[in-house]
Each structure stands twice: as structure tokens, then as C-alpha cells.
PDB file of C-alpha atoms in Angstrom:
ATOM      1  CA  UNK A 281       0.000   0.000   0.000  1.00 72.00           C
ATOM      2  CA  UNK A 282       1.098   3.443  -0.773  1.00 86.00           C
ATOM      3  CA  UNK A 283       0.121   7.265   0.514  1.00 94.00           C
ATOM      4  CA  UNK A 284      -0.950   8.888  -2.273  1.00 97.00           C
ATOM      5  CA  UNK A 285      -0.740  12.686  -2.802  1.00 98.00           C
ATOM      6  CA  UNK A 286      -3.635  14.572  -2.442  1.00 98.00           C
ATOM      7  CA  UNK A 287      -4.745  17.145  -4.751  1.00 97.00           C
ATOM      8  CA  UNK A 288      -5.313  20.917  -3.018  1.00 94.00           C
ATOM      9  CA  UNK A 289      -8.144  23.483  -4.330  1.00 92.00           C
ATOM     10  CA  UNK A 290      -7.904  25.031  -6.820  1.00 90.00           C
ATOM     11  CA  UNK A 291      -5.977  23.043  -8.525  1.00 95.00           C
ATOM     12  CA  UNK A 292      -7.791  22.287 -11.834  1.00 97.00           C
ATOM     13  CA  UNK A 293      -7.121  18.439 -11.939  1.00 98.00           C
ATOM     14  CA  UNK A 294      -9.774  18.083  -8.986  1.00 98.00           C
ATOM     15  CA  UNK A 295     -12.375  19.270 -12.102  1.00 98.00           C
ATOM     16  CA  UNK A 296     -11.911  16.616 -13.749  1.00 98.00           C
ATOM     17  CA  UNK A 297     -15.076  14.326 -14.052  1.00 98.00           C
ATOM     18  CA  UNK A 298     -13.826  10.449 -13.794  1.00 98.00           C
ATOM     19  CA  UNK A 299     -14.160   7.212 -15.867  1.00 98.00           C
ATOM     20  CA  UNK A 300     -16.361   4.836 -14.770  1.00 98.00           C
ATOM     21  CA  UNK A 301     -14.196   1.392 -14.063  1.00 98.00           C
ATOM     22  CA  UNK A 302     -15.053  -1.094 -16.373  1.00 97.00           C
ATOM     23  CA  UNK A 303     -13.213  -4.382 -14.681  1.00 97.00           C
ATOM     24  CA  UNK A 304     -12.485  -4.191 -11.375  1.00 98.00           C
ATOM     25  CA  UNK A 305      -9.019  -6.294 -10.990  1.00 98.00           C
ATOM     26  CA  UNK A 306      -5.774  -5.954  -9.010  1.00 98.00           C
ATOM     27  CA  UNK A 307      -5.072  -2.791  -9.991  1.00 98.00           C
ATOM     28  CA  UNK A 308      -8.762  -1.655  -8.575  1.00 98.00           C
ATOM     29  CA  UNK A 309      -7.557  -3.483  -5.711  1.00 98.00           C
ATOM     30  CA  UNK A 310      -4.826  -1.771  -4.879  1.00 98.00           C
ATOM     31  CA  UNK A 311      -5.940   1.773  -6.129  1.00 98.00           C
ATOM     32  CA  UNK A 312      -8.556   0.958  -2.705  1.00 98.00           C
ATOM     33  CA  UNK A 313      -6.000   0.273  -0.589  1.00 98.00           C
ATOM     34  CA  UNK A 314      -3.878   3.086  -1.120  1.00 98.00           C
ATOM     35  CA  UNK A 315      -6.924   4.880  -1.070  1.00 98.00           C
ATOM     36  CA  UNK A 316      -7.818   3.879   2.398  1.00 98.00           C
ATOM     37  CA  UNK A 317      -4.194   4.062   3.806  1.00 98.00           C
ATOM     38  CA  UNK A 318      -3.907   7.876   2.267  1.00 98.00           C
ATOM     39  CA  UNK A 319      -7.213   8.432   4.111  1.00 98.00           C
ATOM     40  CA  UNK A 320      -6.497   7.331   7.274  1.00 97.00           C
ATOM     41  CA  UNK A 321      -2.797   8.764   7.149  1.00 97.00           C
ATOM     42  CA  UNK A 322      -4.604  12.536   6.272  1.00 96.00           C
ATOM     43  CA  UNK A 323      -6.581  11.527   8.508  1.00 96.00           C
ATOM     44  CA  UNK A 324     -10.408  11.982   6.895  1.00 97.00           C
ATOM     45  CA  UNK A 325     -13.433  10.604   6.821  1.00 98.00           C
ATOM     46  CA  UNK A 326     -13.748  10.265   2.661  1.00 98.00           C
ATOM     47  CA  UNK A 327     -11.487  10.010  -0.366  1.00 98.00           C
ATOM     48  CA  UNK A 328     -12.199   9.905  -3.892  1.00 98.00           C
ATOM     49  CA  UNK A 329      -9.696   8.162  -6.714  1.00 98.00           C
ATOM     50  CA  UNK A 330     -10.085  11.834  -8.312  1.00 98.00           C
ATOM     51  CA  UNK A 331      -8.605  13.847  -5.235  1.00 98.00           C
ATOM     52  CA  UNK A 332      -5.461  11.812  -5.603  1.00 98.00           C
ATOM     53  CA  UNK A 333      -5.093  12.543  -9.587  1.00 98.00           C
ATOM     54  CA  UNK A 334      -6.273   9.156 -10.349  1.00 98.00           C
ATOM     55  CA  UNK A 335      -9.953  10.044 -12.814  1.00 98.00           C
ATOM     56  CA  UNK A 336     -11.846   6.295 -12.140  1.00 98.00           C
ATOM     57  CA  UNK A 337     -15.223   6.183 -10.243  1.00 98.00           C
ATOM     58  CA  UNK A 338     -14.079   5.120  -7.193  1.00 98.00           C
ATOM     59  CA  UNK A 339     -14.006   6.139  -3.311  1.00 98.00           C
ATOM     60  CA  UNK A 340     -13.628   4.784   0.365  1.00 98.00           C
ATOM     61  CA  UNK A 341     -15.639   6.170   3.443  1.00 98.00           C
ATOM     62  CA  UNK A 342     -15.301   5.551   6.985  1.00 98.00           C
ATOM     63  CA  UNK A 343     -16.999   7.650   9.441  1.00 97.00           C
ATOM     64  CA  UNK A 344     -16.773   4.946  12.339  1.00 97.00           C
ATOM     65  CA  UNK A 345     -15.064   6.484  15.529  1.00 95.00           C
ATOM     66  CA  UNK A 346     -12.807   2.840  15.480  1.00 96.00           C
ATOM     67  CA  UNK A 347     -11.945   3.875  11.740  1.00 94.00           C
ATOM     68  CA  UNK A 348     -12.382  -0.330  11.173  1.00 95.00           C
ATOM     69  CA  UNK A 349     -15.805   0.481   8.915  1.00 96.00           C
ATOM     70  CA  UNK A 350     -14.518   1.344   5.715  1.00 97.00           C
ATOM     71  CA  UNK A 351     -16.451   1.174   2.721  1.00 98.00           C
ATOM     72  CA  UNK A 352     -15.593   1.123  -0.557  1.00 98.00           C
ATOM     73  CA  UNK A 353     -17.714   2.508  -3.582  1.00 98.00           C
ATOM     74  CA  UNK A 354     -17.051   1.862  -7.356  1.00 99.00           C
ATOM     75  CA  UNK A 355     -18.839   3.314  -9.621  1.00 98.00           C
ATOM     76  CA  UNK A 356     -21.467   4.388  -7.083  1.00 98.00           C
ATOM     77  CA  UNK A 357     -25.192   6.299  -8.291  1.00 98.00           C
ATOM     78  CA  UNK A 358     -27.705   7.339  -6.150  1.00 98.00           C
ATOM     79  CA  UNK A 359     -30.836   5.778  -6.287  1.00 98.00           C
ATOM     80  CA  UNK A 360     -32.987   7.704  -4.209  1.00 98.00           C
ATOM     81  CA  UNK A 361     -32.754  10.436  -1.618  1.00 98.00           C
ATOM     82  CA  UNK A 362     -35.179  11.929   0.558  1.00 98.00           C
ATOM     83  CA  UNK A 363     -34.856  15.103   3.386  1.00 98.00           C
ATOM     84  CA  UNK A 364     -32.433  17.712   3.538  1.00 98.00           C
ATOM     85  CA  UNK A 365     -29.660  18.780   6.412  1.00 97.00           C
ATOM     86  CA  UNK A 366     -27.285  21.083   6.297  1.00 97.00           C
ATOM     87  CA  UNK A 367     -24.040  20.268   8.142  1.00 96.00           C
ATOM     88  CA  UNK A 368     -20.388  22.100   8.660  1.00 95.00           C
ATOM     89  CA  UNK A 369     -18.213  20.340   6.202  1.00 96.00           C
ATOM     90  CA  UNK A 370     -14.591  20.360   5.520  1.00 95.00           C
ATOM     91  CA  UNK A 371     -12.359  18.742   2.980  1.00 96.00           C
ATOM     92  CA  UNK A 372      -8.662  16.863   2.393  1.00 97.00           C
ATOM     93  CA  UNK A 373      -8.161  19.145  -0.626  1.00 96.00           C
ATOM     94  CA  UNK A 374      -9.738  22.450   1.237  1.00 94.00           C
ATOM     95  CA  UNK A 375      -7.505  21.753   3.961  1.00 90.00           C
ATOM     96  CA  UNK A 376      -8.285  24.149   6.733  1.00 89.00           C
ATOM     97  CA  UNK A 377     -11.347  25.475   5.602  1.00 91.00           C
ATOM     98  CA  UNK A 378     -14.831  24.338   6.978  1.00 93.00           C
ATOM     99  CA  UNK A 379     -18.419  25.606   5.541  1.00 93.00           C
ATOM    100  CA  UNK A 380     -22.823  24.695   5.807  1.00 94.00           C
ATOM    101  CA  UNK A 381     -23.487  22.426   2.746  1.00 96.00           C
ATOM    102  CA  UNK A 382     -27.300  21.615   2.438  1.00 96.00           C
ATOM    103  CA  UNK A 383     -27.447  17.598   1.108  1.00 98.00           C
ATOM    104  CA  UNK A 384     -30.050  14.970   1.093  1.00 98.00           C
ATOM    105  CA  UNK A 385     -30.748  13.634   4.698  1.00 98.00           C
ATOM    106  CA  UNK A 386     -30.753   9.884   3.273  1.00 98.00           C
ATOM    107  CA  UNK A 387     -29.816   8.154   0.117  1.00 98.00           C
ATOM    108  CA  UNK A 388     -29.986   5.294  -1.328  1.00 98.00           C
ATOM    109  CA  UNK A 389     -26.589   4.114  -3.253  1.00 98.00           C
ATOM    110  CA  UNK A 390     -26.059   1.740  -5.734  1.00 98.00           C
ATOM    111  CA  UNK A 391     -22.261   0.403  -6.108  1.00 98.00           C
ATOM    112  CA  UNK A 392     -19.840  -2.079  -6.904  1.00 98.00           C
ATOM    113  CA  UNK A 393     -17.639  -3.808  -4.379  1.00 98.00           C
ATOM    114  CA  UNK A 394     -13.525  -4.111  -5.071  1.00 98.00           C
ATOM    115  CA  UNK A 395     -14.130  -7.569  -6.098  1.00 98.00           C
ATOM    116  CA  UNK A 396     -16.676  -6.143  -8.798  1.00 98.00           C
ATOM    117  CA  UNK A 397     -19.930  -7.523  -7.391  1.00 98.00           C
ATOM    118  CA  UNK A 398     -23.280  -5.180  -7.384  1.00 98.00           C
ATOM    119  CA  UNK A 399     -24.306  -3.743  -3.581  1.00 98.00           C
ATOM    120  CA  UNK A 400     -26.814  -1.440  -2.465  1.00 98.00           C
ATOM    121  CA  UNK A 401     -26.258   0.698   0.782  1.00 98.00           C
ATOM    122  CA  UNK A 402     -29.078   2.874   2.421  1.00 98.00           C
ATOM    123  CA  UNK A 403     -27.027   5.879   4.371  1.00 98.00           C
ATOM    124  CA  UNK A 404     -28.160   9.328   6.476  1.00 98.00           C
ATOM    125  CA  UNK A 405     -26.551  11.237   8.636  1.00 97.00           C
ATOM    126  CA  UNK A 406     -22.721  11.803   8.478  1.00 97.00           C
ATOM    127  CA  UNK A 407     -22.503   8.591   6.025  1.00 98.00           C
ATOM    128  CA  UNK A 408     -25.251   9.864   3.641  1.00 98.00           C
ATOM    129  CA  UNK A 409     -23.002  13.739   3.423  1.00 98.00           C
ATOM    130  CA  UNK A 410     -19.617  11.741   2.997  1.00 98.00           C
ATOM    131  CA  UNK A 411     -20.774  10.004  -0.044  1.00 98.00           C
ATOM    132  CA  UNK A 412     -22.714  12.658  -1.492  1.00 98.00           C
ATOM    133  CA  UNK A 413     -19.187  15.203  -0.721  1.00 98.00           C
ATOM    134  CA  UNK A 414     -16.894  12.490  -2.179  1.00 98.00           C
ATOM    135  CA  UNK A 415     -19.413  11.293  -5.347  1.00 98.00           C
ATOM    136  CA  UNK A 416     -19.180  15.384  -6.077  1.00 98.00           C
ATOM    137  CA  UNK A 417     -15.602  15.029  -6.062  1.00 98.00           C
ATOM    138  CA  UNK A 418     -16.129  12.143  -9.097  1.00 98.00           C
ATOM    139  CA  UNK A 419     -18.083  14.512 -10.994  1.00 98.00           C
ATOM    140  CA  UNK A 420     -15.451  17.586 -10.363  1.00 98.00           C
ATOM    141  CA  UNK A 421     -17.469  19.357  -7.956  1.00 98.00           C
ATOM    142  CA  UNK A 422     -16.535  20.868  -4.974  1.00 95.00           C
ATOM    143  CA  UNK A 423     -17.562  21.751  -1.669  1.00 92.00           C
ATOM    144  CA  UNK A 424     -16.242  25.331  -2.209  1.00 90.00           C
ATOM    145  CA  UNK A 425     -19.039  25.238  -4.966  1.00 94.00           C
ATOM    146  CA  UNK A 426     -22.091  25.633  -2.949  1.00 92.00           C
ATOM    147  CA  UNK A 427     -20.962  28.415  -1.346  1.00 88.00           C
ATOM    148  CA  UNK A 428     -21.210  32.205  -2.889  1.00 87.00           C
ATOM    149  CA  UNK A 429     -18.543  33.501  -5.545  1.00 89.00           C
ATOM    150  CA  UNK A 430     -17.608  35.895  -2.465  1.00 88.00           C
ATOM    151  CA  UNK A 431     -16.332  33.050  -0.281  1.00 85.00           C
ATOM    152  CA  UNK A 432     -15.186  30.797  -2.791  1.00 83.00           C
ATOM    153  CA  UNK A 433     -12.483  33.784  -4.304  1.00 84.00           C
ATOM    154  CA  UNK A 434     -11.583  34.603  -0.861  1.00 86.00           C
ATOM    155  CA  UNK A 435     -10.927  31.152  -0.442  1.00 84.00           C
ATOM    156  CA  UNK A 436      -8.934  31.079  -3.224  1.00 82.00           C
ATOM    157  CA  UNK A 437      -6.750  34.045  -2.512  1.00 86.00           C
ATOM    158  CA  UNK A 438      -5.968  32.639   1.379  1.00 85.00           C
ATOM    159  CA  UNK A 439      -4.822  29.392  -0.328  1.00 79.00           C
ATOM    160  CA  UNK A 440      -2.674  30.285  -3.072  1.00 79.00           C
ATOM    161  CA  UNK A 441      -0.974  32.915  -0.369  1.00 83.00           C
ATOM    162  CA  UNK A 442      -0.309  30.879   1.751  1.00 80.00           C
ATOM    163  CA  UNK A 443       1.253  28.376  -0.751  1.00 76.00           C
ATOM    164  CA  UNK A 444       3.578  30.919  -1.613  1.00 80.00           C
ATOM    165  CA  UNK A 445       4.349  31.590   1.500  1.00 73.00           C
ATOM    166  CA  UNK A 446       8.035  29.836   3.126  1.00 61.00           C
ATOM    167  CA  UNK A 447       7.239  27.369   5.849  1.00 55.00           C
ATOM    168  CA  UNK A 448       9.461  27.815   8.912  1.00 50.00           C
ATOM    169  CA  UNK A 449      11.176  24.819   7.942  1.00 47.00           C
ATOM    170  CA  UNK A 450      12.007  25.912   4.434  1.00 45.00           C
ATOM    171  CA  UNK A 451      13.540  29.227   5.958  1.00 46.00           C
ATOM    172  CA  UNK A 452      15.735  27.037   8.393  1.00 42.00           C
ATOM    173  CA  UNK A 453      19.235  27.710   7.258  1.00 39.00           C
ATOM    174  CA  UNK A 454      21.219  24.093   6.619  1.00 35.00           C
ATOM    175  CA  UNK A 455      23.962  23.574   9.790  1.00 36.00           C
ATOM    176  CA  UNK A 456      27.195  22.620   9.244  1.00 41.00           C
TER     177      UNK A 456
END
């Protein structure tokens, strides 16, 4: 298993709308695991394939406390969904940045497994907003985008200075 990199807003890859998978074999297998280590290792709760530059319909959730609940979507649709909540959300490729996103309360989610067999999963609450958040993140959407142009550009500007920006580390002359 492998950390992947994670993509960071705004960079345009994380627009990119991904490729359904058409076989789901070893190399599936492993995107999931490294998928699930990178995850964990961030740490979140939700990762899509396309937040790590890799454009293929998949993603891994795990809102369990325990973080021993993962779940794995590939190639996931929504079937039905019913209510609406609105809850503070925050994202691996946002990092820092928190915001209200109104989503369905409960959905009903239609997937395949690693191993390539069909599943259905009924989810609300925090599961329900992870997959909806990290199925956006398939289709090149972002969290950023539900909230006003305002935010979203000041948003931008904060990032993008402070990527420019010299960590303390960086400015740490070498000793001899």
C-alpha cells in the first residue's frame, strides 16, 4: 500500500469528471487500498480516486469512531434520496477550511464492491453527506461550490498565499 498525494483546491485536476471502471481487478484493488491508507494517514473521513489525480469512479468512506468500517464505492449512483440537512463540512483538498453544505438527509446508493460484485447501501446522517461530498468530487465538484462567488475567491486568494508563502522549515538555514 502506498500514501498517495492529495490534490489541493484550486488546482484544476480536482475538475476533472472520472471514468467509470469497467473491470475491477488488481489494480482496482490496490488503487482501494492506497486509497484507504492515504485516508487514514490525512486523517479523513472520505477520499475519492479523483482527489489523488487518479480520474476512475471510485471512493472509500469511513466515518466509524474505530476507523475499522470502511467502505468502498465503485462506480457508485444514487438511487434515491429523501430530506435535507445542512451540516459544517470540511475537505482533504480544502484543507483548513470548513463551511454549511445543504445535502439529502438519506440516500440510497447503488455500487460495486472491489471484487466487482453489485451492492446497495441505504445511508443518512454523516454517512449519507460523505458520499454525497466524495461522489461530487467524481463529478469535479466541490464543496467550495455551494458556497457564494464571495467566499469561494476569498478562499482562493488565502490558499494560493499561503502556498507561496516559506514554511518555517524551508527558511531554516542548513547547519554545518
Amino acid at each position: 500500500m502506498a500514501r498517495l498525494p492529495i490534490l489541493e483546491y484550486p488546482d484544476p485536476r480536482l475538475r476533472t469528471k472520472a471514468a467509470p471502471v469497467v473491470v475491477c481487478d488488481a489494480a482496482i484493488r490496490t488503487l482501494v487500498a492506497d486509497l484507504f491508507e492515504t485516508m487514514y494517514a490525512a486523517p479523513g473521513i472520505g477520499l475519492a480516486a479523483s482527489q489523488v489525480d487518479v480520474h476512475r469512479r471510485v471512493l472509500v468512506v469511513d466515518v466509524s469512531e474505530e476507523r475499522n468500517q470502511g467502505v468502498c464505492l465503485i462506480n457508485p449512483e444514487i438511487m434515491h434520496a429523501e430530506g435535507t440537512t445542512t451540516y459544517e463540512e470540511g475537505c482533504l483538498s480544502v484543507p483548513g477550511f470548513y463551511d454549511e453544505v445543504e445535502r439529502a438527509e438519506k440516500i440510497k446508493v447503488r455500487a460495486l464492491n472491489p471484487e466487482g460484485d453489485n451492492f446497495e447501501l441505504e445511508a443518512e446522517g454523516i454517512l449519507a453527506i460523505c458520499i454525497q461530498h466524495e461522489m461530487d468530487h467524481l463529478d469535479g465538484k466541490l464543496f467550495v461550490d455551494y458556497l457564494s462567488e464571495l467566499k469561494r475567491g476569498r478562499l482562493r486568494k488565502r490558499l494560493l498565499k499561503q502556498r507561496r508563502q516559506p514554511s518555517v522549515e524551508d527558511a531554516r538555514v542548513p547547519s554545518l
